[in-house]
CSV table of C-alpha atoms in Angstrom, one decimal:
chain,number,residue,atom,x,y,z
N,19,MET,CA,-19.2,106.0,22.1
N,20,ARG,CA,-19.8,109.7,21.4
N,21,ARG,CA,-20.8,110.7,17.8
N,22,ARG,CA,-17.5,112.6,17.2
N,23,ASP,CA,-15.4,109.5,18.3
N,24,LEU,CA,-17.6,107.2,16.2
N,25,LEU,CA,-17.0,109.3,13.1
N,26,LYS,CA,-13.3,109.4,13.8
N,27,PHE,CA,-13.3,105.6,14.2
N,28,ILE,CA,-15.2,105.1,10.9
N,29,ALA,CA,-12.7,107.3,9.1
N,30,SER,CA,-9.6,105.5,10.5
N,31,PRO,CA,-7.1,104.2,7.9
N,32,ILE,CA,-7.8,100.6,8.8
N,33,LEU,CA,-11.5,100.9,7.9
N,34,ALA,CA,-11.4,103.5,5.1
N,35,ALA,CA,-8.3,102.7,3.1
N,36,SER,CA,-7.6,104.9,0.1
N,37,PRO,CA,-7.9,103.3,-3.3
N,38,VAL,CA,-4.6,102.4,-4.9
N,39,LYS,CA,-3.6,101.2,-8.4
N,40,ILE,CA,-1.4,98.4,-9.5
N,41,THR,CA,1.7,99.7,-11.3
N,42,GLY,CA,3.4,96.5,-12.4
N,43,LEU,CA,5.0,93.2,-11.4
N,44,ASP,CA,8.5,91.9,-10.6
N,45,THR,CA,9.5,88.3,-10.7
N,46,HIS,CA,12.5,86.6,-8.9
N,47,ARG,CA,14.0,83.2,-9.7
N,48,CYS,CA,16.0,81.3,-7.2
N,49,ARG,CA,17.4,77.8,-6.9
N,50,MET,CA,18.1,76.2,-3.5
N,51,ASP,CA,19.4,72.6,-3.1
N,52,GLY,CA,18.2,71.9,-6.7
N,53,ARG,CA,14.7,73.2,-6.1
N,54,GLU,CA,13.4,76.0,-8.2
N,55,TYR,CA,11.5,79.0,-6.7
N,56,LEU,CA,9.7,81.8,-8.5
N,57,PHE,CA,8.6,84.7,-6.4
N,58,VAL,CA,6.3,87.5,-7.6
N,59,GLU,CA,5.8,91.0,-6.4
N,60,VAL,CA,2.7,93.0,-7.3
N,61,LYS,CA,3.5,96.7,-6.9
N,62,THR,CA,1.1,99.6,-6.3
N,63,ASP,CA,1.3,103.4,-6.5
N,64,ALA,CA,0.8,103.5,-2.7
N,65,GLY,CA,4.1,101.7,-2.1
N,66,ILE,CA,2.3,98.6,-1.0
N,67,ILE,CA,3.8,95.4,-2.5
N,68,GLY,CA,2.0,92.1,-2.5
N,69,LEU,CA,4.0,88.9,-2.3
N,70,GLY,CA,3.0,85.9,-4.4
N,71,GLU,CA,4.8,82.6,-5.4
N,72,ALA,CA,4.7,80.7,-8.7
N,73,SER,CA,7.1,77.9,-8.0
N,74,LEU,CA,6.5,75.0,-10.4
N,75,PRO,CA,9.2,72.4,-10.7
N,76,ALA,CA,10.9,72.2,-14.1
N,77,ARG,CA,8.6,74.9,-15.5
N,78,ILE,CA,9.9,78.1,-13.9
N,79,GLN,CA,10.7,79.9,-17.1
N,80,ILE,CA,7.4,79.2,-18.8
N,81,THR,CA,5.5,80.0,-15.6
N,82,GLU,CA,7.3,83.3,-15.4
N,83,GLU,CA,6.1,84.1,-18.9
N,84,ALA,CA,2.6,83.3,-17.9
N,85,VAL,CA,2.9,85.7,-15.0
N,86,ARG,CA,4.2,88.4,-17.3
N,87,TRP,CA,1.2,87.8,-19.6
N,88,LEU,CA,-1.1,88.8,-16.8
N,89,GLU,CA,0.8,92.1,-16.0
N,90,PRO,CA,-1.0,94.3,-18.6
N,91,ARG,CA,-4.3,92.9,-17.5
N,92,LEU,CA,-3.7,94.2,-14.0
N,93,LYS,CA,-1.9,97.5,-14.5
N,94,GLY,CA,-3.9,100.6,-13.6
N,95,LEU,CA,-6.5,98.6,-11.7
N,96,ASP,CA,-7.4,98.8,-8.0
N,97,PRO,CA,-6.1,95.5,-6.4
N,98,ALA,CA,-9.2,95.3,-4.2
N,99,GLY,CA,-12.1,93.1,-5.2
N,100,ILE,CA,-10.0,90.0,-5.4
N,101,GLU,CA,-12.9,87.7,-6.3
N,102,ALA,CA,-13.7,89.9,-9.2
N,103,HIS,CA,-10.1,89.8,-10.4
N,104,TRP,CA,-10.0,86.0,-10.1
N,105,ASN,CA,-13.2,85.7,-12.1
N,106,ARG,CA,-12.0,88.1,-14.8
N,107,LEU,CA,-8.6,86.5,-15.2
N,108,TYR,CA,-9.9,82.9,-15.2
N,109,TYR,CA,-13.1,83.2,-17.2
N,110,GLN,CA,-12.8,86.3,-19.4
N,111,GLU,CA,-9.2,86.9,-20.5
N,112,ASN,CA,-8.9,83.7,-22.4
N,113,ARG,CA,-11.0,80.5,-22.8
N,114,TRP,CA,-7.8,78.4,-22.7
N,115,ARG,CA,-7.5,78.8,-19.0
N,116,ASP,CA,-6.5,75.4,-17.6
N,117,GLY,CA,-3.2,73.8,-17.1
N,118,SER,CA,-0.6,73.9,-14.3
N,119,VAL,CA,1.4,76.8,-15.8
N,120,LEU,CA,-1.6,79.1,-16.2
N,121,MET,CA,-3.2,78.2,-12.9
N,122,THR,CA,0.1,78.7,-11.0
N,123,ALA,CA,0.5,82.2,-12.5
N,124,LEU,CA,-3.1,83.0,-11.5
N,125,SER,CA,-2.4,81.6,-8.0
N,126,ALA,CA,0.6,83.8,-7.5
N,127,ILE,CA,-1.4,87.0,-8.5
N,128,ASP,CA,-4.3,86.0,-6.2
N,129,ILE,CA,-2.0,85.4,-3.2
N,130,ALA,CA,-0.3,88.8,-3.8
N,131,LEU,CA,-3.6,90.6,-4.0
N,132,TRP,CA,-4.7,89.1,-0.7
N,133,ASP,CA,-1.3,90.3,0.8
N,134,ILE,CA,-1.9,93.8,-0.6
N,135,GLU,CA,-5.5,93.9,0.8
N,136,GLY,CA,-4.3,92.9,4.3
N,137,LYS,CA,-1.5,95.4,4.2
N,138,ARG,CA,-3.8,98.1,3.0
N,139,LEU,CA,-6.3,97.5,5.7
N,140,GLY,CA,-3.7,96.8,8.4
N,141,VAL,CA,-4.8,93.3,9.2
N,142,PRO,CA,-3.6,89.7,8.6
N,143,VAL,CA,-5.0,87.7,5.7
N,144,TRP,CA,-6.4,85.2,8.1
N,145,ARG,CA,-8.6,87.9,9.7
N,146,LEU,CA,-9.9,88.9,6.3
N,147,LEU,CA,-10.9,85.3,5.8
N,148,GLY,CA,-12.8,85.1,9.1
N,149,GLY,CA,-10.3,83.1,11.0
N,150,ASN,CA,-8.4,83.6,14.2
N,151,ASN,CA,-5.0,82.8,15.5
N,152,GLN,CA,-5.9,81.8,19.0
N,153,LYS,CA,-5.5,78.1,18.3
N,154,PRO,CA,-2.2,77.0,16.7
N,155,MET,CA,-2.6,75.0,13.5
N,156,ARG,CA,-1.3,71.5,13.1
N,157,VAL,CA,1.4,70.7,10.6
N,158,TYR,CA,3.4,67.7,9.6
N,159,TRP,CA,7.1,67.2,8.6
N,160,SER,CA,7.1,66.3,5.0
N,161,HIS,CA,9.9,64.3,3.3
N,162,TRP,CA,10.9,63.6,6.8
N,163,SER,CA,13.6,60.9,6.2
N,164,ALA,CA,14.9,62.2,2.9
N,165,ASN,CA,18.3,63.1,4.3
N,166,LEU,CA,18.7,59.9,6.3
N,167,SER,CA,21.9,58.0,5.5
N,168,PRO,CA,22.4,55.1,6.0
N,169,ARG,CA,18.7,54.2,5.9
N,170,THR,CA,18.1,51.3,8.2
N,171,PRO,CA,15.4,50.5,10.8
N,172,GLU,CA,17.9,51.5,13.5
N,173,THR,CA,18.6,54.9,12.0
N,174,ILE,CA,15.0,55.6,11.3
N,175,ALA,CA,14.1,54.7,14.9
N,176,GLU,CA,16.7,57.1,16.2
N,177,LEU,CA,15.4,59.8,13.9
N,178,ALA,CA,11.9,59.2,15.3
N,179,ARG,CA,13.1,59.6,18.9
N,180,LYS,CA,14.8,62.9,18.0
N,181,THR,CA,11.8,64.1,16.1
N,182,VAL,CA,9.5,63.4,19.1
N,183,ALA,CA,11.9,65.2,21.4
N,184,GLU,CA,11.7,68.2,19.1
N,185,GLY,CA,8.0,68.3,19.5
N,186,TRP,CA,6.7,67.1,16.2
N,187,THR,CA,3.6,65.0,16.2
N,188,THR,CA,3.3,63.9,12.5
N,189,VAL,CA,5.7,62.9,9.7
N,190,LYS,CA,5.5,61.8,6.1
N,191,TRP,CA,8.0,60.3,3.7
N,192,VAL,CA,8.2,59.1,0.2
N,193,ILE,CA,8.4,55.3,0.1
N,194,PRO,CA,11.8,54.4,-1.3
N,195,ARG,CA,12.1,52.3,-4.4
N,196,ALA,CA,13.4,48.7,-4.1
N,197,ASP,CA,14.6,45.9,-6.3
N,198,SER,CA,11.3,44.1,-6.1
N,199,GLU,CA,7.7,44.6,-4.9
N,200,GLN,CA,8.1,42.4,-1.9
N,201,ALA,CA,11.4,43.9,-0.9
N,202,ARG,CA,9.8,47.3,-0.9
N,203,LEU,CA,6.9,46.1,1.2
N,204,ARG,CA,9.2,44.5,3.7
N,205,GLN,CA,11.3,47.7,4.0
N,206,VAL,CA,8.2,49.9,4.6
N,207,VAL,CA,6.8,47.5,7.3
N,208,SER,CA,10.2,47.1,9.0
N,209,GLU,CA,10.7,50.9,9.1
N,210,ILE,CA,7.3,51.6,10.6
N,211,GLU,CA,7.7,48.7,13.1
N,212,ALA,CA,11.0,50.3,14.2
N,213,ILE,CA,9.4,53.7,14.7
N,214,ARG,CA,6.5,52.2,16.7
N,215,LYS,CA,9.0,50.3,18.9
N,216,ALA,CA,11.0,53.5,19.4
N,217,VAL,CA,8.3,56.0,20.1
N,218,SER,CA,5.1,54.0,20.2
N,219,MET,CA,2.1,56.1,19.1
N,220,SER,CA,3.8,59.4,19.7
N,221,LEU,CA,4.2,60.0,15.9
N,222,ASP,CA,1.4,59.9,13.4
N,223,ILE,CA,2.8,58.4,10.2
N,224,CYS,CA,1.8,59.2,6.6
N,225,LEU,CA,3.2,57.6,3.5
N,226,GLU,CA,3.7,59.2,0.2
N,227,MET,CA,3.3,56.5,-2.5
N,228,TYR,CA,4.3,58.9,-5.3
N,229,GLU,CA,2.0,57.4,-7.9
N,230,THR,CA,4.3,54.3,-8.1
N,231,TYR,CA,1.9,51.5,-7.3
N,232,SER,CA,-0.7,49.4,-9.1
N,233,MET,CA,-4.2,48.9,-7.7
N,234,ARG,CA,-3.2,45.5,-6.6
N,235,SER,CA,0.1,46.4,-5.0
N,236,ALA,CA,-1.4,49.5,-3.3
N,237,LEU,CA,-3.9,47.3,-1.5
N,238,ASP,CA,-1.2,44.8,-0.5
N,239,LEU,CA,0.7,47.7,1.1
N,240,ALA,CA,-2.4,49.2,2.8
N,241,ARG,CA,-3.3,45.8,4.4
N,242,ALA,CA,0.3,45.3,5.5
N,243,VAL,CA,0.6,48.7,7.3
N,244,ALA,CA,-2.9,49.0,8.7
N,245,PRO,CA,-2.1,47.2,12.0
N,246,LEU,CA,0.7,49.7,12.5
N,247,LYS,CA,-1.8,52.6,12.5
N,248,VAL,CA,-0.7,54.6,9.4
N,249,MET,CA,-2.7,57.8,9.2
N,250,PHE,CA,-3.0,58.0,5.4
N,251,LEU,CA,-1.6,56.8,2.1
N,252,GLU,CA,-1.0,59.5,-0.5
N,253,GLU,CA,-1.5,59.0,-4.3
N,254,PRO,CA,-0.9,55.3,-4.7
N,255,VAL,CA,-1.6,55.4,-8.5
N,256,TRP,CA,-1.7,58.1,-11.1
N,257,ARG,CA,-3.5,61.2,-9.8
N,258,GLU,CA,-5.7,61.4,-12.9
N,259,SER,CA,-7.1,57.9,-12.1
N,260,ASN,CA,-10.2,58.9,-10.1
N,261,LEU,CA,-11.9,55.5,-10.8
N,262,ALA,CA,-8.9,53.5,-9.7
N,263,LEU,CA,-8.4,55.7,-6.6
N,264,GLY,CA,-12.1,55.2,-5.7
N,265,GLN,CA,-11.8,51.4,-6.1
N,266,ILE,CA,-8.6,51.4,-3.9
N,267,ALA,CA,-10.2,53.6,-1.3
N,268,ALA,CA,-13.3,51.4,-1.1
N,269,GLN,CA,-11.1,48.4,-0.1
N,270,SER,CA,-8.2,50.0,1.7
N,271,PRO,CA,-8.1,49.8,5.5
N,272,VAL,CA,-6.0,53.0,5.5
N,273,PRO,CA,-7.5,56.3,4.3
N,274,LEU,CA,-6.3,57.7,1.0
N,275,ALA,CA,-5.1,61.3,0.5
N,276,GLY,CA,-4.5,63.1,-2.7
N,277,GLY,CA,-5.1,66.2,-4.9
N,278,GLU,CA,-1.8,68.1,-4.9
N,279,GLY,CA,-1.8,68.1,-8.8
N,280,LEU,CA,-5.5,69.1,-9.2
N,281,LEU,CA,-6.0,72.6,-10.4
N,282,ASN,CA,-9.5,73.8,-9.5
N,283,ARG,CA,-12.7,72.9,-7.7
N,284,TRP,CA,-14.1,71.0,-10.7
N,285,GLN,CA,-11.2,68.5,-10.7
N,286,PHE,CA,-11.6,68.1,-6.9
N,287,ARG,CA,-15.3,67.5,-7.4
N,288,ASP,CA,-14.4,64.6,-9.8
N,289,LEU,CA,-12.1,63.1,-7.2
N,290,LEU,CA,-14.6,63.5,-4.4
N,291,GLU,CA,-17.4,62.1,-6.6
N,292,ALA,CA,-15.3,59.0,-7.2
N,293,ARG,CA,-14.7,58.7,-3.4
N,294,GLY,CA,-11.0,58.6,-4.3
N,295,ALA,CA,-9.7,60.5,-1.2
N,296,MET,CA,-10.9,60.9,2.4
N,297,ILE,CA,-8.2,63.7,2.8
N,298,VAL,CA,-7.8,66.2,0.0
N,299,GLN,CA,-4.5,68.0,-0.5
N,300,PRO,CA,-5.0,71.2,-2.7
N,301,ASP,CA,-1.9,73.3,-3.3
N,302,VAL,CA,-2.5,77.0,-2.9
N,303,ILE,CA,0.3,77.8,-5.5
N,304,HIS,CA,-1.3,75.7,-8.2
N,305,CYS,CA,-5.0,75.4,-7.5
N,306,GLY,CA,-6.0,79.0,-8.0
N,307,GLY,CA,-4.6,80.7,-4.9
N,308,ILE,CA,-6.3,81.6,-1.7
N,309,THR,CA,-9.6,82.4,-3.4
N,310,GLU,CA,-9.9,79.0,-5.0
N,311,ILE,CA,-8.5,76.8,-2.2
N,312,ARG,CA,-11.2,78.1,0.1
N,313,LYS,CA,-13.9,76.9,-2.3
N,314,ILE,CA,-12.2,73.5,-2.5
N,315,ALA,CA,-12.1,73.3,1.3
N,316,ALA,CA,-15.9,74.1,1.4
N,317,LEU,CA,-16.5,71.5,-1.3
N,318,ALA,CA,-14.5,68.9,0.6
N,319,GLU,CA,-16.6,69.5,3.7
N,320,VAL,CA,-19.8,68.8,1.8
N,321,TYR,CA,-18.4,65.3,0.9
N,322,GLY,CA,-17.2,64.7,4.4
N,323,ALA,CA,-13.5,64.9,3.5
N,324,GLU,CA,-10.8,66.7,5.5
N,325,VAL,CA,-8.3,69.1,4.1
N,326,ALA,CA,-4.5,68.8,4.5
N,327,PRO,CA,-3.0,71.2,2.0
N,328,HIS,CA,0.1,70.2,0.0
N,329,MET,CA,3.1,72.6,0.3
N,330,TRP,CA,6.6,72.0,-0.8
N,331,TYR,CA,7.8,75.4,-1.9
N,332,GLY,CA,9.0,78.7,-0.5
N,333,PRO,CA,8.0,80.8,2.5
N,334,ILE,CA,5.3,82.7,0.6
N,335,GLY,CA,3.6,79.5,-0.4
N,336,HIS,CA,3.8,78.2,3.2
N,337,MET,CA,2.3,81.3,4.7
N,338,ALA,CA,-0.4,81.6,2.0
N,339,SER,CA,-1.4,78.0,2.6
N,340,MET,CA,-1.6,78.3,6.4
N,341,GLN,CA,-3.5,81.6,6.3
N,342,SER,CA,-6.0,80.2,3.7
N,343,MET,CA,-7.0,77.5,6.1
N,344,ALA,CA,-7.8,79.8,9.0
N,345,GLY,CA,-11.4,79.2,10.0
N,346,VAL,CA,-11.8,76.1,7.7
N,347,ARG,CA,-13.8,73.6,9.7
N,348,SER,CA,-12.6,70.6,7.7
N,349,TYR,CA,-8.9,71.5,8.2
N,350,LEU,CA,-6.8,68.5,9.3
N,351,MET,CA,-3.1,69.7,9.0
N,352,SER,CA,-0.7,71.2,6.6
N,353,GLU,CA,2.5,70.0,4.9
N,354,TRP,CA,5.6,71.7,6.2
N,355,ASP,CA,9.2,71.7,5.0
N,356,GLY,CA,10.7,70.5,8.3
N,357,ASN,CA,14.2,70.0,6.8
N,358,ASN,CA,14.5,73.6,5.7
N,359,MET,CA,12.4,75.2,8.4
N,360,ARG,CA,15.1,77.1,10.2
N,361,ARG,CA,16.8,78.3,7.0
N,362,LEU,CA,13.5,79.6,5.7
N,363,HIS,CA,12.9,81.3,9.0
N,364,GLU,CA,16.2,83.0,8.8
N,365,LEU,CA,15.7,84.0,5.2
N,366,THR,CA,12.5,85.8,6.1
N,367,GLY,CA,14.1,87.7,8.9
N,368,GLY,CA,12.3,85.5,11.4
N,369,THR,CA,8.8,86.2,10.0
N,370,LEU,CA,8.0,82.7,8.8
N,371,PRO,CA,6.9,81.0,12.0
N,372,LEU,CA,8.8,78.1,13.5
N,373,VAL,CA,6.9,74.9,14.3
N,374,GLU,CA,6.3,74.4,18.0
N,375,LYS,CA,4.9,71.1,19.4
N,376,GLY,CA,3.8,70.2,15.9
N,377,HIS,CA,1.8,73.4,15.4
N,378,VAL,CA,2.2,76.8,13.8
N,379,THR,CA,0.8,80.0,15.2
N,380,LEU,CA,-0.3,82.5,12.6
N,381,PRO,CA,1.3,86.0,12.8
N,382,ASP,CA,-0.5,89.2,13.7
N,383,ARG,CA,1.3,91.3,11.1
N,384,PRO,CA,-0.7,92.7,8.1
N,385,GLY,CA,-1.1,90.7,5.0
N,386,LEU,CA,0.8,87.4,4.9
N,387,GLY,CA,3.1,88.8,7.5
N,388,LEU,CA,6.3,88.0,5.7
N,389,THR,CA,9.5,89.9,5.0
N,390,MET,CA,11.4,88.9,1.8
N,391,ASP,CA,14.8,90.3,0.8
N,392,PHE,CA,14.9,89.2,-2.8
N,393,SER,CA,18.4,90.6,-3.5
N,394,ASP,CA,19.7,88.5,-0.6
N,395,TRP,CA,17.8,85.4,-1.9
N,396,LYS,CA,19.2,85.8,-5.4
N,397,ARG,CA,22.7,86.5,-4.1
N,398,ARG,CA,22.7,83.3,-2.0
N,399,PHE,CA,20.6,81.1,-4.2
N,400,PRO,CA,21.1,82.3,-7.8
N,401,TYR,CA,19.1,80.7,-10.6
N,402,ASN,CA,21.6,79.2,-13.0
C-alpha cells in the first residue's frame, strides 16, 4: 500500500471516529401479553443513539428511576471507554451498588454504550468483542409448551413433531405444578416419554424447575428423567442456596443449570465454588451488561462450566445477549423467546434475526444491529 493510501486509510471514519458527548437519556415503558418492558436510549450530540434494555418484572417503575439517577452521571461525557464507565458507575458513584434494580439500570447503560461504540466505528458489537459471525449460534426455545392446551402427552408429542419440522433442536419448559409430588413426577416423565416416542433424540430437552423442589424431590426427578436423556435441570431449589445446589449437583445424574438471578461475577464465583451448576445462565440485562457477562463467561471457563445465557425480555436484550457471547469458548447456547419470535422480528423491522435450524446468525450492521420504533411499540403495547 502506498504511503498516501495508507494515511487515507488510517484517517478513515471507521478507524478515527470523532469524539462525541452524551446529551441525555430517554426511557420507554411497554406491556405486551402481561410482560413489562423498559427500553433505554442514550443520546449523543453526534446523533448516534445507543439502545439498552432494563426490563425487570414487577419493578419497571423503580428501575426507570434508577436509570434516571444515572443520567446526570453520564451527561457531557464521551461514551467511549466503556470499561471505565462501568467501573466508575459501579464502584465510585455509590457504595450501595448491589441489587437487581441498580444492576439492571447499569446493564441497560452498558449495553447502550456498546451499541454507540459499534455505530460510531461502523462495526457490529460482536466484532468489537473479538468474535465473528461465520458460525451460527445455537439457541433454544424457552417456555416452549406454555401455550399448549389441552396439555396431554398426545398434544405435547404433536408439538414436538411440529417443532422439529420447523428446525428447532432444543426446547425448555417450566415443569407444571400438580396436586401431589408423585403426580407431578408422573406427568413430567410421561411428557418426555411421549416426546421421545414422537421424535426420538431429535430434540434436546431442558427442564425449568422454577425453584419449586426440595433437595430430596429434585433428586427423585433427576433420577427419573435421566434415562430419557434430559440435557439439564434448571434451578431446582432457591437460587441463593449454593450449598444445596452443590449437594444436588453432586448426586444428580442430570447436569444442573442456574444463575439467571445472580448479579455479578462474585455471586457466580460463589455458585461455581459450590459446584452448584455445570451450566451457568447469566442475564445480560441484570448481571452488569455486556462488559460484566464477558467476565462471568471467562470465570465459568476457569471452572469448566458452560454458558447458556438467560433471556426472556425484548429484542434489545436478545441481541445484546447473543452478541456478548461471540467468541466465548465456553458458550453452549442461548435462551430464545420462540413463542414471540416472529412478532419481535416484525416489531424491529426485520432486524432481530429469525431462528433457522435452531441457530441465529449475528447481523453485520453496526452496533447491536437493531431498529426500534418506540412510538409504534408504545402505541401497540402501551404501559397501563
